[in-house]
Each structure stands twice: as structure tokens, then as C-alpha cells.
Amino acid sequence: MKTLYMVFHPNLEHSKVNKIWYEQVAESSAVTTVRDIGSEYPDFNYNIEKEHKLLLDHDRIIFQFPFYWYNMPWQLKKYFDEIFSFNFAYGPEGDKLKNKEFQVISSVGGAVDSYTPGGYQNFTASEFYRPLQQTAFLSRMKYLPPYFMYSAVAADEIEIKQYGEKIISLIEDIDRADSRSVLKRILKRAKDLK
Ligand SMILES: Cc1cc2nc3c(=O)[nH]c(=O)nc-3n(C[C@H](O)[C@H](O)[C@H](O)COP(=O)(O)O)c2cc1C
């Protein structure tokens, strides 16, 4: 399993949360390729050919970013607009991402209990990310459950690092989203119990 881990932040140097996670993931051996997109592309003018090659070369694609105005930051939206293109991600010949995994990791400023129906934010964070889920679906990718850290604006360094460690163990659990292997494990356990 080759994992491409990409961080989309308008200014990672001034970030509290995403910078720490980026450094933790980069220092770990959990992923094959880790990238701070803002330092590779200071103007976010993407090299489409290079990005396509990177996507083709990996099996799991992880997008890490802060939650902005109930959405992804524009740098990530621009990435999808330009890189998930016709006959690459969708369209009659657009099967290049088929069966690859798609994972969202995001820091959310507000508290978890505000992200409830009728609450201050009215919807859950997962609901705000439906467009990403559908992007993965249309691209015939496997959408893994998104991972959020709520109350990110109030978190201290220790807490942020604990989340970073959880992110690394999440990535390392490569069988987690594969229902067939989960089923196989359950069947094996049932057989062993007999
Ligand atoms: C422009 C902007 C918009 C934001 N919008 C939201 C929002 O809609 N909901 C929310 O919970 N937090 C929001 N926040 C808070 C960010 O999610 C939070 O600052 C970020 O996750 C912290 O990550 P960082 O330290 O890596 O920048 C916003 C922050 C900024 C700067």
C-alpha cells in the first residue's frame, strides 16, 4: 500500500495544528510520500502532469487541511478542479483513480457539540464534507471515514500531538477500510472458537 499524504494550508508556517501533524507524519514511516503543497507551490499553480503521475503512483490518497467556512480551503478546491480532470478522474476514460482510497483529515475550530442538528453549527462536520465524499464516489475511489479534530483553535501542543499520533496509527492500520479483510478476520476468529 503506497500512501500519498498531502497538506493543504494557506500558510503552514503560521499554523498551530496542521504544521505539527505534518511534521509528525513526515518524521514517521507511516506514509510513502508526504508533501506540504504550499511550500511546493507557493502560488498554488499546480503542475497537472506531475500531480497525475503522483496520484497514479499511490494507492491511498490522504488530504489534510483546516476547516474554513464550513468547507475545504480554496487551495484544495483548486486542486480538485484542476487535477481531478475529465477522462482522468471521471468521464468515459476517467477511471485512473478507480479503487484508490480517499481519506480526509481535518482540524475543525469549533467544538464537537456545536456540530449537531439544531446546534450552533447546525450540521455535523461529515455533512459539510459531502462534496468530498461525492468527489471520491464519482472518481470510483473508496471514501474512508473522515477524521476530525474538533476545538482545534483551543487545543494545546500536547493535545495536538496526541491527535497526530492517532493519525499515524490510523494510517498504519491498512486493513481498517477493507471490508473483505475485516470479514475474513471475523470468519477466522469464529472458526478458531469452534
Ligand atoms: C478563514 C477561516 C475560516 C474558518 N472557518 C471555520 C469554520 O467554518 N468552522 C470552524 O469550526 N472553524 C473555522 N475556522 C477555524 C479553523 O478551522 C482553525 O483555525 C484551524 O483548523 C486551525 O488549524 P491551523 O492551526 O493549522 O491553522 C476558520 C479559520 C479561518 C482562518
XYZ file of C-alpha atoms and ligand atoms in Angstrom:
225
model
C 0.000 0.000 0.000
C 1.616 3.250 -1.156
C 0.265 6.309 0.637
C 0.385 9.876 -0.636
C -0.112 12.370 2.214
C -0.774 15.979 1.189
C -1.234 19.024 3.428
C -3.217 21.968 2.064
C -2.810 25.062 4.240
C -2.559 28.684 3.048
C 0.390 29.312 5.367
C 1.711 26.265 7.164
C 4.464 28.305 8.858
C 1.793 30.195 10.816
C -0.317 27.134 11.526
C -0.651 25.725 15.023
C -2.299 22.370 14.330
C -1.587 21.322 10.734
C 2.130 22.139 10.949
C 2.607 19.836 13.964
C 0.694 16.982 12.275
C 2.673 17.481 9.077
C 5.959 17.246 10.985
C 4.806 14.171 12.922
C 3.704 12.351 9.768
C 6.899 13.387 7.928
C 9.047 12.047 10.785
C 7.130 8.744 10.904
C 7.465 5.955 8.373
C 3.661 5.679 8.040
C 3.388 7.110 4.537
C 5.291 6.727 1.270
C 5.191 10.397 0.224
C 4.418 13.428 2.378
C 4.006 16.899 0.938
C 3.356 20.450 2.116
C 1.620 21.651 -1.027
C 2.107 25.342 -0.114
C 5.888 25.044 0.014
C 5.993 23.084 -3.283
C 3.644 25.549 -4.964
C 3.850 28.964 -3.222
C 1.242 30.345 -5.673
C -0.734 27.081 -5.784
C -0.207 26.875 -9.545
C -0.252 23.126 -9.868
C 1.720 21.057 -12.355
C -1.107 18.837 -13.600
C 1.114 16.208 -15.220
C 3.219 15.851 -12.075
C 0.125 15.598 -9.880
C -1.450 12.963 -12.114
C 1.732 10.904 -12.010
C 1.818 11.086 -8.214
C -1.815 10.030 -7.918
C -1.279 7.111 -10.303
C 1.747 6.009 -8.331
C -0.057 5.680 -4.962
C -2.922 3.540 -3.643
C -4.176 5.711 -0.792
C -4.520 9.483 -1.070
C -4.795 11.493 2.160
C -5.821 15.154 2.271
C -5.012 17.079 5.465
C -6.336 20.629 5.859
C -8.007 23.135 8.212
C -11.795 23.588 8.054
C -12.593 27.052 6.618
C -16.078 28.492 6.352
C -17.680 25.062 6.511
C -15.560 23.878 3.659
C -12.112 22.924 2.428
C -9.610 25.792 1.902
C -9.631 27.116 -1.683
C -6.170 25.652 -2.308
C -7.657 22.167 -2.056
C -10.761 23.067 -4.075
C -8.420 24.339 -6.816
C -6.538 21.043 -6.657
C -9.740 19.075 -7.313
C -10.880 21.480 -10.044
C -7.607 21.109 -11.927
C -6.248 17.676 -11.077
C -9.405 15.544 -10.875
C -9.991 16.238 -14.539
C -12.177 14.839 -17.333
C -11.042 11.426 -18.573
C -8.683 11.211 -15.619
C -10.941 11.150 -12.546
C -14.293 10.991 -14.344
C -15.727 10.682 -17.857
C -15.724 7.742 -20.305
C -11.992 7.085 -19.812
C -11.838 8.587 -16.342
C -11.004 5.504 -14.381
C -7.447 6.380 -13.385
C -8.246 6.670 -9.678
C -10.518 3.638 -9.521
C -10.246 1.650 -6.265
C -7.719 4.010 -4.708
C -8.529 5.123 -1.168
C -9.528 8.695 -0.343
C -9.053 9.941 3.214
C -9.834 13.330 4.766
C -8.003 14.540 7.894
C -9.110 17.954 9.092
C -8.761 20.369 12.011
C -12.057 21.990 12.968
C -12.053 25.191 15.053
C -15.473 24.696 16.710
C -16.443 22.279 19.470
C -17.912 18.877 18.614
C -21.209 19.562 20.435
C -21.823 22.657 18.292
C -21.737 20.431 15.182
C -25.116 18.825 15.805
C -28.542 19.208 14.165
C -30.115 22.351 15.606
C -26.823 23.281 17.294
C -24.725 26.405 16.724
C -23.235 24.975 13.501
C -26.425 23.056 12.620
C -24.784 20.100 10.806
C -22.059 17.588 11.557
C -18.608 18.154 10.032
C -19.093 14.939 7.992
C -22.173 16.501 6.397
C -20.191 19.580 5.385
C -17.766 17.250 3.620
C -20.404 15.512 1.486
C -18.978 17.157 -1.702
C -15.643 15.481 -0.963
C -17.381 12.155 -0.403
C -19.189 12.502 -3.733
C -15.934 13.529 -5.456
C -14.425 10.251 -4.271
C -17.551 8.328 -5.361
C -17.599 9.836 -8.859
C -13.888 9.080 -9.184
C -14.663 5.488 -8.165
C -12.413 5.804 -5.139
C -13.044 4.311 -1.699
C -14.025 7.089 0.713
C -12.644 6.253 4.142
C -14.352 7.707 7.220
C -13.060 11.280 7.643
C -11.022 12.097 10.731
C -11.600 15.423 12.525
C -10.059 17.167 15.479
C -12.694 19.498 16.927
C -11.930 22.534 19.154
C -8.687 22.895 17.205
C -8.377 26.616 17.967
C -8.287 25.933 21.716
C -6.003 22.876 21.654
C -2.556 22.939 23.233
C 0.576 21.347 21.795
C 0.240 18.135 23.846
C -3.311 17.566 22.638
C -2.398 18.339 19.022
C 0.471 15.845 19.192
C -1.842 13.185 20.661
C -4.125 13.634 17.665
C -1.069 13.454 15.419
C -0.183 10.077 16.950
C -3.766 8.883 16.358
C -3.479 9.973 12.727
C -0.304 7.911 12.322
C -1.880 4.778 13.833
C -4.952 5.315 11.647
C -2.752 5.381 8.549
C -0.806 2.331 9.652
C -3.990 0.284 10.062
C -4.129 -0.536 6.368
C -6.820 -3.202 6.714
C -9.241 -0.880 8.504
C -11.315 0.098 5.468
C -11.110 -3.180 3.654
C -14.411 -4.864 4.495
C -13.335 -8.128 2.868
C -10.334 -8.483 5.150
C -12.449 -7.492 8.178
C -14.937 -10.210 7.198
C -12.088 -12.685 6.711
C -10.775 -11.871 10.209
C -14.255 -12.354 11.749
C -14.723 -15.683 9.946
C -11.268 -16.850 11.045
C -12.000 -15.883 14.667
C -15.344 -17.762 14.512
C -13.547 -20.829 13.102
C -10.876 -20.661 15.823
C -13.574 -20.536 18.520
C -15.191 -23.777 17.289
C -10.737 31.776 7.212
C -11.078 30.844 8.333
C -12.305 30.237 8.344
C -12.647 29.345 9.373
N -13.859 28.735 9.346
C -14.190 27.841 10.316
C -15.444 27.176 10.284
O -16.275 27.334 9.381
N -15.713 26.302 11.293
C -14.839 26.058 12.302
O -15.151 25.238 13.169
N -13.635 26.679 12.345
C -13.275 27.552 11.381
N -12.049 28.168 11.398
C -11.061 27.757 12.402
C -10.044 26.792 11.769
O -10.675 25.553 11.463
C -8.844 26.571 12.689
O -8.246 27.826 12.892
C -7.845 25.606 12.086
O -8.404 24.320 11.976
C -6.593 25.509 12.934
O -5.579 24.890 12.171
P -4.135 25.570 11.968
O -3.617 25.909 13.340
O -3.320 24.529 11.307
O -4.315 26.786 11.109
C -11.706 29.080 10.405
C -10.462 29.726 10.387
C -10.156 30.601 9.373
C -8.807 31.282 9.394
